Short mmCIF file of N, CA, C and O in Angstrom, two decimals:
data_model
loop_
_atom_site.label_atom_id
_atom_site.label_comp_id
_atom_site.label_asym_id
_atom_site.label_seq_id
_atom_site.Cartn_x
_atom_site.Cartn_y
_atom_site.Cartn_z
N UNK A 1 10.74 -11.55 5.52
CA UNK A 1 12.23 -10.56 6.07
C UNK A 1 11.70 -8.67 5.99
O UNK A 1 11.10 -8.05 5.81
N UNK A 2 12.32 -8.53 6.92
CA UNK A 2 12.51 -6.79 7.11
C UNK A 2 13.81 -6.46 7.61
O UNK A 2 14.85 -7.28 8.25
N UNK A 3 14.62 -5.63 7.05
CA UNK A 3 15.54 -4.85 7.10
C UNK A 3 15.77 -3.23 7.39
O UNK A 3 14.72 -2.56 7.26
N UNK A 4 16.75 -3.03 8.31
CA UNK A 4 16.77 -1.41 8.28
C UNK A 4 17.52 -0.99 7.84
O UNK A 4 18.24 -1.31 7.60
N UNK A 5 16.52 -0.26 7.28
CA UNK A 5 17.40 0.90 5.92
C UNK A 5 18.25 2.55 6.40
O UNK A 5 17.11 2.87 7.61
N UNK A 6 18.99 3.16 6.04
CA UNK A 6 19.27 4.33 6.36
C UNK A 6 18.41 5.22 5.06
O UNK A 6 18.04 5.35 4.34
N UNK A 7 17.43 6.08 6.28
CA UNK A 7 16.87 6.66 5.42
C UNK A 7 17.25 8.36 4.66
O UNK A 7 18.15 8.63 4.78
N UNK A 8 17.56 8.52 3.69
CA UNK A 8 18.48 9.36 2.44
C UNK A 8 17.66 10.44 2.34
O UNK A 8 18.15 11.33 2.69
N UNK A 9 16.28 10.11 2.25
CA UNK A 9 15.28 10.96 1.74
C UNK A 9 14.11 11.30 3.02
O UNK A 9 13.06 10.06 2.28
N UNK A 10 13.67 11.80 3.45
CA UNK A 10 12.22 11.68 4.06
C UNK A 10 11.24 11.72 3.13
O UNK A 10 11.86 12.52 2.02
N UNK A 11 10.38 11.24 3.00
CA UNK A 11 8.72 11.22 2.29
C UNK A 11 7.60 10.43 3.41
O UNK A 11 8.17 9.67 3.72
N UNK A 12 6.89 10.55 2.54
CA UNK A 12 5.77 9.17 2.30
C UNK A 12 6.24 8.08 2.55
O UNK A 12 7.00 7.65 1.90
N UNK A 13 6.02 7.31 3.32
CA UNK A 13 5.86 5.93 3.70
C UNK A 13 5.40 5.23 2.31
O UNK A 13 3.85 5.60 2.00
N UNK A 14 5.97 3.77 1.87
CA UNK A 14 5.31 3.73 0.33
C UNK A 14 5.36 1.79 0.41
O UNK A 14 5.65 1.91 1.24
N UNK A 15 4.19 1.75 -0.31
CA UNK A 15 3.98 0.06 0.07
C UNK A 15 3.59 0.33 -1.65
O UNK A 15 3.42 0.79 -2.42
N UNK A 16 4.53 -1.12 -2.14
CA UNK A 16 4.27 -1.90 -3.92
C UNK A 16 5.04 -2.84 -4.50
O UNK A 16 5.51 -2.97 -3.04
N UNK A 17 5.15 -3.41 -5.49
CA UNK A 17 5.19 -4.33 -6.05
C UNK A 17 7.02 -4.18 -5.55
O UNK A 17 7.36 -3.06 -6.89
N UNK A 18 7.87 -4.94 -5.50
CA UNK A 18 9.25 -4.90 -5.73
C UNK A 18 9.66 -4.58 -7.19
O UNK A 18 9.51 -5.76 -7.87
N UNK A 19 10.09 -3.81 -7.62
CA UNK A 19 11.10 -3.75 -8.82
C UNK A 19 12.47 -3.72 -8.58
O UNK A 19 13.09 -2.56 -8.29
N UNK A 20 13.38 -4.72 -8.62
CA UNK A 20 14.85 -5.04 -8.18
C UNK A 20 15.20 -5.03 -9.67
O UNK A 20 15.56 -6.11 -10.46
N UNK A 21 15.83 -3.47 -9.73
CA UNK A 21 16.42 -3.33 -11.37
C UNK A 21 17.82 -4.59 -11.08
O UNK A 21 18.50 -4.75 -10.36
N UNK A 22 18.33 -5.43 -12.33
CA UNK A 22 19.19 -5.88 -12.18
C UNK A 22 20.56 -5.15 -12.52
O UNK A 22 21.67 -5.77 -12.94
N UNK A 23 20.39 -4.25 -13.27
CA UNK A 23 21.29 -3.04 -13.79
C UNK A 23 21.15 -1.73 -13.52
O UNK A 23 19.81 -1.03 -13.46
N UNK A 24 22.20 -1.27 -13.62
CA UNK A 24 22.15 0.45 -12.90
C UNK A 24 21.32 1.35 -14.09
O UNK A 24 20.78 0.47 -15.56
N UNK A 25 20.30 2.34 -14.17
CA UNK A 25 19.78 2.88 -15.40
C UNK A 25 19.79 4.70 -15.04
O UNK A 25 19.94 5.05 -13.88
N UNK A 26 20.24 4.75 -16.04
CA UNK A 26 19.99 6.29 -16.38
C UNK A 26 18.57 7.08 -16.47
O UNK A 26 18.02 6.28 -17.35
N UNK A 27 17.75 7.93 -15.35
CA UNK A 27 16.82 8.51 -15.41
C UNK A 27 16.66 9.50 -16.45
O UNK A 27 15.82 9.13 -17.20
N UNK A 28 17.56 9.98 -16.68
CA UNK A 28 17.89 10.88 -18.34
C UNK A 28 18.22 9.84 -19.37
O UNK A 28 18.46 9.24 -19.82
N UNK A 29 16.28 9.92 -20.36
CA UNK A 29 16.75 9.08 -21.37
C UNK A 29 16.25 7.82 -21.28
O UNK A 29 15.84 7.48 -21.81
N UNK A 30 16.76 7.53 -20.15
CA UNK A 30 15.91 6.03 -19.76
C UNK A 30 14.89 5.81 -19.22
O UNK A 30 14.39 4.17 -18.76
N UNK A 31 13.79 6.85 -18.16
CA UNK A 31 12.63 6.94 -17.66
C UNK A 31 11.67 8.14 -18.20
O UNK A 31 12.21 8.80 -18.38
N UNK A 32 10.72 7.04 -19.30
CA UNK A 32 9.53 7.95 -19.56
C UNK A 32 9.18 8.90 -18.53
O UNK A 32 8.20 8.15 -17.60
N UNK A 33 9.26 10.14 -18.35
CA UNK A 33 8.76 10.62 -16.68
C UNK A 33 6.93 11.11 -17.27
O UNK A 33 6.36 11.57 -16.01
N UNK A 34 6.86 11.06 -18.57
CA UNK A 34 5.25 10.73 -18.75
C UNK A 34 4.31 9.52 -18.26
O UNK A 34 3.47 9.49 -17.54
N UNK A 35 4.81 8.48 -18.33
CA UNK A 35 4.12 7.09 -18.56
C UNK A 35 4.64 6.26 -17.40
O UNK A 35 4.69 5.32 -16.76
N UNK A 36 6.58 6.35 -17.02
CA UNK A 36 6.87 5.97 -15.18
C UNK A 36 7.35 4.45 -16.26
O UNK A 36 7.73 3.86 -15.45
N UNK A 37 8.03 4.51 -17.19
CA UNK A 37 8.03 3.65 -18.26
C UNK A 37 9.61 3.60 -18.42
O UNK A 37 10.19 4.25 -18.63
N UNK A 38 10.65 2.19 -18.11
CA UNK A 38 11.52 2.50 -18.45
C UNK A 38 11.96 2.32 -20.15
O UNK A 38 11.46 1.26 -20.44
N UNK A 39 12.39 3.37 -20.48
CA UNK A 39 12.58 3.67 -22.23
C UNK A 39 13.73 3.31 -22.58
O UNK A 39 13.80 3.11 -23.94
N UNK A 40 14.77 3.01 -21.85
CA UNK A 40 16.26 3.14 -22.39
C UNK A 40 16.02 1.35 -23.37
O UNK A 40 16.17 0.03 -22.22
N UNK A 41 15.72 1.09 -24.70
CA UNK A 41 15.91 -0.28 -25.31
C UNK A 41 16.73 -1.38 -24.94
O UNK A 41 17.03 -2.20 -24.92
N UNK A 42 18.19 -0.59 -23.93
CA UNK A 42 18.96 -1.47 -24.36
C UNK A 42 18.87 -2.17 -22.50
O UNK A 42 20.04 -2.74 -21.71
N UNK A 43 18.54 -1.40 -21.38
CA UNK A 43 18.29 -1.68 -20.14
C UNK A 43 17.00 -3.65 -19.95
O UNK A 43 16.17 -3.80 -20.70
N UNK A 44 17.87 -4.21 -19.02
CA UNK A 44 16.96 -5.38 -18.95
C UNK A 44 15.25 -5.11 -18.77
O UNK A 44 14.79 -6.79 -19.10
N UNK A 45 15.29 -4.41 -18.40
CA UNK A 45 14.10 -4.64 -17.49
C UNK A 45 13.26 -3.28 -18.72
O UNK A 45 12.05 -2.50 -18.05
N UNK A 46 13.59 -3.03 -19.66
CA UNK A 46 13.10 -2.11 -20.75
C UNK A 46 11.62 -2.53 -20.56
O UNK A 46 10.95 -3.39 -20.96
N UNK A 47 10.68 -1.62 -20.76
CA UNK A 47 8.89 -1.77 -20.89
C UNK A 47 8.21 -1.84 -18.82
O UNK A 47 6.99 -1.78 -19.48
N UNK A 48 9.70 -2.08 -18.14
CA UNK A 48 8.69 -1.99 -16.89
C UNK A 48 8.23 -1.07 -16.79
O UNK A 48 8.87 0.20 -17.16
N UNK A 49 7.27 -0.72 -15.70
CA UNK A 49 6.59 1.01 -15.11
C UNK A 49 7.12 0.44 -13.55
O UNK A 49 7.21 -0.48 -12.94
N UNK A 50 7.96 1.28 -13.56
CA UNK A 50 8.25 2.34 -12.29
C UNK A 50 7.50 2.65 -11.53
O UNK A 50 7.29 2.42 -9.95
N UNK A 51 6.24 2.92 -11.86
CA UNK A 51 5.38 3.73 -10.77
C UNK A 51 4.51 2.96 -9.75
O UNK A 51 4.52 1.72 -10.63
N UNK A 52 4.15 3.18 -8.70
CA UNK A 52 4.13 2.93 -7.96
C UNK A 52 4.35 1.14 -7.09
O UNK A 52 3.74 0.91 -6.41
N UNK A 53 5.94 1.13 -7.39
CA UNK A 53 6.08 0.20 -7.34
C UNK A 53 7.77 0.20 -6.00
O UNK A 53 7.68 1.76 -6.17
N UNK A 54 8.13 -0.12 -5.16
CA UNK A 54 8.96 -0.11 -4.38
C UNK A 54 10.65 0.03 -5.95
O UNK A 54 10.51 -1.71 -5.85
N UNK A 55 11.34 0.57 -5.90
CA UNK A 55 12.66 0.29 -7.03
C UNK A 55 13.57 0.94 -6.18
O UNK A 55 13.97 1.23 -5.64
N UNK A 56 13.75 -0.92 -6.56
CA UNK A 56 15.66 -1.40 -5.77
C UNK A 56 16.30 -0.71 -7.05
O UNK A 56 16.83 -1.10 -7.97
N UNK A 57 17.64 0.02 -6.05
CA UNK A 57 18.02 0.41 -7.38
C UNK A 57 19.59 -0.04 -7.37
O UNK A 57 20.30 0.43 -6.29
N UNK A 58 20.28 -0.83 -8.32
CA UNK A 58 21.64 -1.13 -7.94
C UNK A 58 22.66 -0.18 -8.27
O UNK A 58 23.95 -0.31 -7.79
N UNK A 59 22.48 1.19 -9.04
CA UNK A 59 23.16 2.10 -9.41
C UNK A 59 22.41 2.74 -9.67
O UNK A 59 21.28 2.51 -11.02
N UNK A 60 22.89 4.33 -10.66
CA UNK A 60 22.54 4.97 -11.36
C UNK A 60 23.59 5.02 -12.25
O UNK A 60 24.91 5.35 -11.76
N UNK A 61 23.59 5.28 -13.52
CA UNK A 61 24.08 5.88 -14.66
C UNK A 61 23.85 7.08 -14.85
O UNK A 61 22.51 8.16 -15.12
N UNK A 62 25.13 8.32 -14.60
CA UNK A 62 25.15 9.88 -14.82
C UNK A 62 24.30 10.66 -15.13
O UNK A 62 25.42 11.31 -15.72
N UNK A 63 23.28 11.59 -15.71
CA UNK A 63 23.06 12.29 -16.06
C UNK A 63 22.48 13.35 -14.90
O UNK A 63 21.61 12.84 -13.75
N UNK A 64 23.10 14.97 -14.89
CA UNK A 64 22.80 15.77 -13.77
C UNK A 64 20.91 16.08 -14.13
O UNK A 64 20.77 16.83 -13.22
N UNK A 65 20.79 15.67 -15.23
CA UNK A 65 19.45 15.94 -15.65
C UNK A 65 18.20 14.64 -14.79
O UNK A 65 17.12 14.85 -15.29
N UNK A 66 19.39 13.75 -14.60
CA UNK A 66 18.22 12.64 -13.32
C UNK A 66 17.34 13.36 -12.58
O UNK A 66 16.41 12.94 -12.09
N UNK A 67 17.73 14.33 -11.96
CA UNK A 67 16.84 15.16 -10.62
C UNK A 67 15.84 15.74 -11.55
O UNK A 67 14.77 15.65 -10.42
N UNK A 68 15.78 16.06 -12.14
CA UNK A 68 14.95 16.66 -12.88
C UNK A 68 13.68 15.82 -13.43
O UNK A 68 12.45 16.38 -13.90
N UNK A 69 14.03 14.44 -13.90
CA UNK A 69 12.97 13.61 -14.45
C UNK A 69 12.48 13.18 -13.51
O UNK A 69 11.22 12.52 -13.22
N UNK A 70 13.27 12.43 -12.69
CA UNK A 70 12.40 12.21 -11.29
C UNK A 70 11.92 13.78 -10.41
O UNK A 70 10.65 12.69 -9.71
N UNK A 71 11.99 14.27 -10.74
CA UNK A 71 10.74 15.41 -10.36
C UNK A 71 9.52 15.07 -11.14
O UNK A 71 8.46 15.62 -10.72
N UNK A 72 9.66 15.31 -12.48
CA UNK A 72 8.73 15.37 -12.92
C UNK A 72 7.99 14.05 -13.23
O UNK A 72 6.76 14.13 -13.36
N UNK A 73 8.51 12.99 -12.87
CA UNK A 73 7.83 11.59 -12.05
C UNK A 73 6.86 12.04 -11.26
O UNK A 73 5.84 11.52 -10.60
N UNK A 74 7.60 12.62 -9.86
CA UNK A 74 6.58 13.24 -9.04
C UNK A 74 5.78 13.48 -9.47
O UNK A 74 4.27 13.83 -8.62
N UNK A 75 5.82 14.33 -9.62
CA UNK A 75 5.10 16.08 -10.24
C UNK A 75 4.04 15.16 -11.07
O UNK A 75 2.93 15.78 -10.73
N UNK A 76 3.94 14.47 -11.80
CA UNK A 76 3.00 13.83 -13.20
C UNK A 76 2.26 12.43 -12.48
O UNK A 76 1.18 11.62 -12.81
N UNK A 77 2.84 12.17 -10.95
CA UNK A 77 2.10 10.96 -10.64
C UNK A 77 2.77 9.84 -11.09
O UNK A 77 1.92 8.96 -10.74
N UNK A 78 4.04 9.21 -11.08
CA UNK A 78 3.92 8.82 -11.81
C UNK A 78 5.66 7.94 -11.26
O UNK A 78 6.00 7.20 -11.66
N UNK A 79 5.80 8.68 -9.95
CA UNK A 79 7.06 8.12 -9.33
C UNK A 79 7.11 7.09 -8.50
O UNK A 79 5.57 6.22 -8.43
N UNK A 80 7.62 6.31 -8.48
CA UNK A 80 7.67 5.62 -7.49
C UNK A 80 7.40 5.22 -6.12
O UNK A 80 7.01 5.98 -5.55
N UNK A 81 6.89 4.07 -5.38
CA UNK A 81 6.19 4.60 -4.02
C UNK A 81 7.28 4.55 -3.03
O UNK A 81 7.00 5.30 -2.04
N UNK A 82 8.66 3.65 -3.70
CA UNK A 82 9.68 4.50 -3.00
C UNK A 82 10.44 4.04 -3.45
O UNK A 82 10.31 3.34 -4.21
N UNK A 83 12.02 4.48 -2.95
CA UNK A 83 13.04 3.97 -3.63
C UNK A 83 13.74 3.66 -2.84
O UNK A 83 14.45 4.19 -1.41
N UNK A 84 14.72 2.43 -3.46
CA UNK A 84 15.74 1.94 -2.43
C UNK A 84 16.97 1.72 -2.87
O UNK A 84 16.99 1.06 -4.42
N UNK A 85 17.90 2.28 -2.85
CA UNK A 85 19.27 2.58 -3.46
C UNK A 85 20.35 1.62 -2.74
O UNK A 85 20.12 1.78 -1.15
N UNK A 86 21.75 1.64 -3.57
CA UNK A 86 22.46 0.71 -2.79
C UNK A 86 23.45 1.86 -2.27
O UNK A 86 24.16 1.21 -1.20
N UNK A 87 23.83 2.84 -2.90
CA UNK A 87 24.51 4.07 -2.75
C UNK A 87 23.51 5.37 -3.17
O UNK A 87 22.66 5.16 -3.64
N UNK A 88 23.78 5.81 -1.82
CA UNK A 88 22.91 7.49 -2.55
C UNK A 88 23.36 8.28 -3.86
O UNK A 88 24.75 8.15 -4.04
N UNK A 89 22.90 8.62 -4.06
CA UNK A 89 22.96 9.52 -5.77
C UNK A 89 22.38 10.87 -5.61
O UNK A 89 20.88 11.16 -5.44
N UNK A 90 23.17 11.75 -4.73
CA UNK A 90 22.87 13.32 -4.68
C UNK A 90 22.38 13.71 -5.74
O UNK A 90 21.42 14.05 -5.18
N UNK A 91 22.49 13.71 -6.87
CA UNK A 91 21.45 13.69 -8.24
C UNK A 91 20.72 13.74 -8.25
O UNK A 91 19.48 14.55 -8.44
N UNK A 92 20.85 12.61 -8.27
CA UNK A 92 18.92 11.62 -8.18
C UNK A 92 17.90 12.28 -7.36
O UNK A 92 17.05 12.96 -7.06
N UNK A 93 18.93 12.24 -5.68
CA UNK A 93 18.05 12.52 -5.02
C UNK A 93 17.69 14.00 -4.66
O UNK A 93 16.10 14.05 -4.41
N UNK A 94 18.17 14.69 -5.33
CA UNK A 94 17.84 16.19 -5.61
C UNK A 94 16.36 16.32 -5.73
O UNK A 94 15.84 17.35 -5.52
N UNK A 95 15.77 15.58 -6.76
CA UNK A 95 14.89 15.46 -7.95
C UNK A 95 13.21 15.53 -6.75
O UNK A 95 12.77 16.20 -6.34
N UNK A 96 13.88 14.57 -5.64
CA UNK A 96 13.06 14.00 -4.30
C UNK A 96 12.69 15.43 -3.27
O UNK A 96 11.83 15.97 -3.34
N UNK A 97 14.11 15.62 -3.06
CA UNK A 97 14.43 17.35 -1.94
C UNK A 97 13.37 18.43 -2.85
O UNK A 97 12.51 19.06 -2.03
N UNK A 98 13.93 19.03 -4.57
CA UNK A 98 13.15 20.21 -4.95
C UNK A 98 11.94 19.93 -5.07
O UNK A 98 10.83 20.17 -4.74
N UNK A 99 11.01 18.61 -5.15
CA UNK A 99 9.88 18.16 -5.10
C UNK A 99 8.92 18.58 -4.19
O UNK A 99 8.16 19.21 -4.03
N UNK A 100 9.86 17.82 -2.80
CA UNK A 100 9.41 18.52 -1.69
C UNK A 100 9.07 19.87 -1.48
O UNK A 100 8.20 20.30 -1.02
N UNK A 101 10.35 20.42 -1.84
CA UNK A 101 10.28 21.62 -0.97
C UNK A 101 9.49 23.21 -1.83
O UNK A 101 8.30 23.36 -1.77
N UNK A 102 8.56 22.08 -3.07
CA UNK A 102 7.75 22.70 -4.08
C UNK A 102 6.40 22.36 -3.55
O UNK A 102 5.70 22.55 -3.86
N UNK A 103 6.07 21.61 -2.87
CA UNK A 103 4.70 20.70 -1.85
C UNK A 103 4.47 19.80 -2.53
O UNK A 103 3.20 19.74 -1.76
N UNK A 104 5.42 18.80 -2.92
CA UNK A 104 3.99 18.05 -3.88
C UNK A 104 5.03 17.00 -2.78
O UNK A 104 5.82 16.31 -2.01
N UNK A 105 3.78 15.75 -2.83
CA UNK A 105 3.90 14.76 -1.84
C UNK A 105 5.10 13.50 -2.19
O UNK A 105 5.25 13.75 -3.66
N UNK A 106 6.38 13.50 -1.33
CA UNK A 106 7.11 12.51 -2.54
C UNK A 106 7.50 11.54 -1.69
O UNK A 106 7.42 10.76 -0.35
N UNK A 107 7.96 10.35 -2.79
CA UNK A 107 8.12 9.08 -1.90
C UNK A 107 9.33 8.95 -1.08
O UNK A 107 10.23 9.94 -1.35
N UNK A 108 9.74 8.59 -0.20
CA UNK A 108 11.24 8.06 0.41
C UNK A 108 12.17 7.49 -0.31
O UNK A 108 11.44 6.67 -1.19
N UNK A 109 13.28 7.74 -0.12
CA UNK A 109 14.94 6.75 -0.17
C UNK A 109 15.50 6.68 0.68
O UNK A 109 15.20 7.47 1.93
N UNK A 110 15.19 5.27 0.54
CA UNK A 110 16.58 4.36 1.44
C UNK A 110 17.23 4.11 0.90
O UNK A 110 17.47 4.16 -0.40
N UNK A 111 18.28 3.68 1.66
CA UNK A 111 19.76 2.73 1.44
C UNK A 111 20.10 1.77 2.10
O UNK A 111 19.35 1.42 3.58
N UNK A 112 20.09 0.71 1.28
CA UNK A 112 19.82 -0.96 1.84
C UNK A 112 20.97 -1.90 1.25
O UNK A 112 21.14 -1.50 -0.45
N UNK A 113 22.00 -2.40 1.67
CA UNK A 113 22.56 -2.96 1.23
C UNK A 113 22.25 -3.87 -0.18
O UNK A 113 21.22 -4.70 0.01
N UNK A 114 23.23 -4.09 -0.91
CA UNK A 114 23.19 -4.42 -2.42
C UNK A 114 22.75 -6.07 -1.97
O UNK A 114 22.06 -6.50 -2.93
N UNK A 115 23.56 -6.91 -1.08
CA UNK A 115 23.23 -8.04 -1.06
C UNK A 115 21.79 -8.28 -0.46
O UNK A 115 21.89 -9.86 -0.87
N UNK A 116 21.36 -7.74 -0.14
CA UNK A 116 19.81 -7.86 0.28
C UNK A 116 18.04 -8.09 -0.64
O UNK A 116 17.47 -7.97 -0.55
N UNK A 117 18.92 -6.71 -1.93
CA UNK A 117 17.32 -6.59 -2.30
C UNK A 117 17.19 -8.11 -3.79
O UNK A 117 15.84 -7.85 -3.51
N UNK A 118 17.40 -9.14 -3.49
CA UNK A 118 17.32 -10.03 -4.50
C UNK A 118 15.94 -10.64 -3.18
O UNK A 118 15.24 -11.73 -3.60
N UNK A 119 16.16 -10.69 -1.78
CA UNK A 119 15.71 -11.07 -0.82
C UNK A 119 13.98 -10.59 -1.26
O UNK A 119 12.64 -10.97 -0.75
N UNK A 120 13.75 -9.19 -1.66
CA UNK A 120 12.81 -9.03 -2.10
C UNK A 120 11.76 -8.74 -3.66
O UNK A 120 10.39 -8.67 -3.34
N UNK A 121 12.97 -9.71 -4.03
CA UNK A 121 12.13 -9.76 -5.69
C UNK A 121 11.22 -10.49 -5.68
O UNK A 121 10.75 -11.67 -5.00
N UNK A 122 9.69 -10.07 -6.49
CA UNK A 122 8.58 -10.56 -6.08
C UNK A 122 7.40 -10.49 -5.18
O UNK A 122 6.55 -11.64 -5.44
N UNK A 123 7.98 -10.06 -4.39
CA UNK A 123 7.00 -9.01 -3.27
C UNK A 123 6.73 -8.20 -3.39
O UNK A 123 7.07 -7.47 -3.71
N UNK A 124 5.88 -8.28 -2.59
CA UNK A 124 4.87 -6.58 -1.61
C UNK A 124 5.96 -6.08 -1.03
O UNK A 124 6.01 -6.73 0.23
N UNK A 125 6.30 -4.79 -0.93
CA UNK A 125 7.11 -4.36 -0.06
C UNK A 125 6.27 -2.86 0.63
O UNK A 125 5.85 -2.35 -0.43
N UNK A 126 6.65 -3.14 1.68
CA UNK A 126 6.17 -1.65 2.39
C UNK A 126 8.09 -1.18 3.23
O UNK A 126 8.64 -1.55 3.66
N UNK A 127 7.76 0.66 3.16
CA UNK A 127 8.77 0.97 3.17
C UNK A 127 8.37 2.16 4.39
O UNK A 127 7.67 2.94 3.68
N UNK A 128 8.46 1.89 5.44
CA UNK A 128 7.94 2.33 6.85
C UNK A 128 8.31 3.65 6.67
O UNK A 128 9.61 3.83 6.71
N UNK A 129 7.81 4.82 7.27
CA UNK A 129 8.13 6.27 7.93
C UNK A 129 9.63 5.95 8.82
O UNK A 129 10.82 6.80 8.95
N UNK A 130 9.98 5.28 9.53
CA UNK A 130 11.66 4.94 10.18
C UNK A 130 12.73 4.34 9.48
O UNK A 130 13.66 3.34 9.86
N UNK A 131 12.18 3.80 7.89
CA UNK A 131 13.11 3.44 7.31
C UNK A 131 13.09 1.52 6.94
O UNK A 131 13.84 0.97 6.21
N UNK A 132 12.32 1.08 7.83
CA UNK A 132 12.03 -0.52 8.05
C UNK A 132 11.61 -0.70 6.64
O UNK A 132 10.22 -0.08 5.91
N UNK A 133 12.04 -1.53 5.82
CA UNK A 133 12.42 -2.45 4.66
C UNK A 133 11.61 -3.77 4.65
O UNK A 133 12.22 -4.42 5.00
N UNK A 134 10.26 -3.54 4.67
CA UNK A 134 9.55 -5.64 4.65
C UNK A 134 8.90 -5.77 4.11
O UNK A 134 8.12 -5.41 3.12
N UNK A 135 8.46 -7.36 4.07
CA UNK A 135 7.76 -7.97 2.83
C UNK A 135 5.96 -7.77 3.34
O UNK A 135 6.04 -7.85 4.81
N UNK A 136 5.58 -7.03 2.63
CA UNK A 136 4.06 -6.68 3.13
C UNK A 136 3.25 -8.35 3.58
O UNK A 136 3.13 -9.35 2.95
N UNK A 137 2.81 -8.36 4.41
CA UNK A 137 1.56 -9.35 4.85
C UNK A 137 0.29 -9.54 3.42
O UNK A 137 -0.37 -8.40 2.91
#
């Protein structure tokens, strides 16, 4: 399976196990920036680690602090390998932009139709520099 995604924030290409979230998440209080673990006990994937995985986000729940949490994840080496969003989230993506401006290696963020998310569940996914999202061999 391969799909062309729209690049939202350029960054390093990434590869990792797909983590397809089944519900939107708040990064502020929902993700531990020190461990990369989903900390929100109400989230269906509570306890899963996002670090080093290709994170498929069906949506985000709102805090303006989400960008700071994502930036901390990058700084701590706990960021996802890549982010695949259904809809752009300017506040969340600002964390990647600022991290890149700080000179830190940042994962790429792309936009892909939500209807394609489940096709990647349970696979290892590669997000290439051109935005191609493919199942790794």
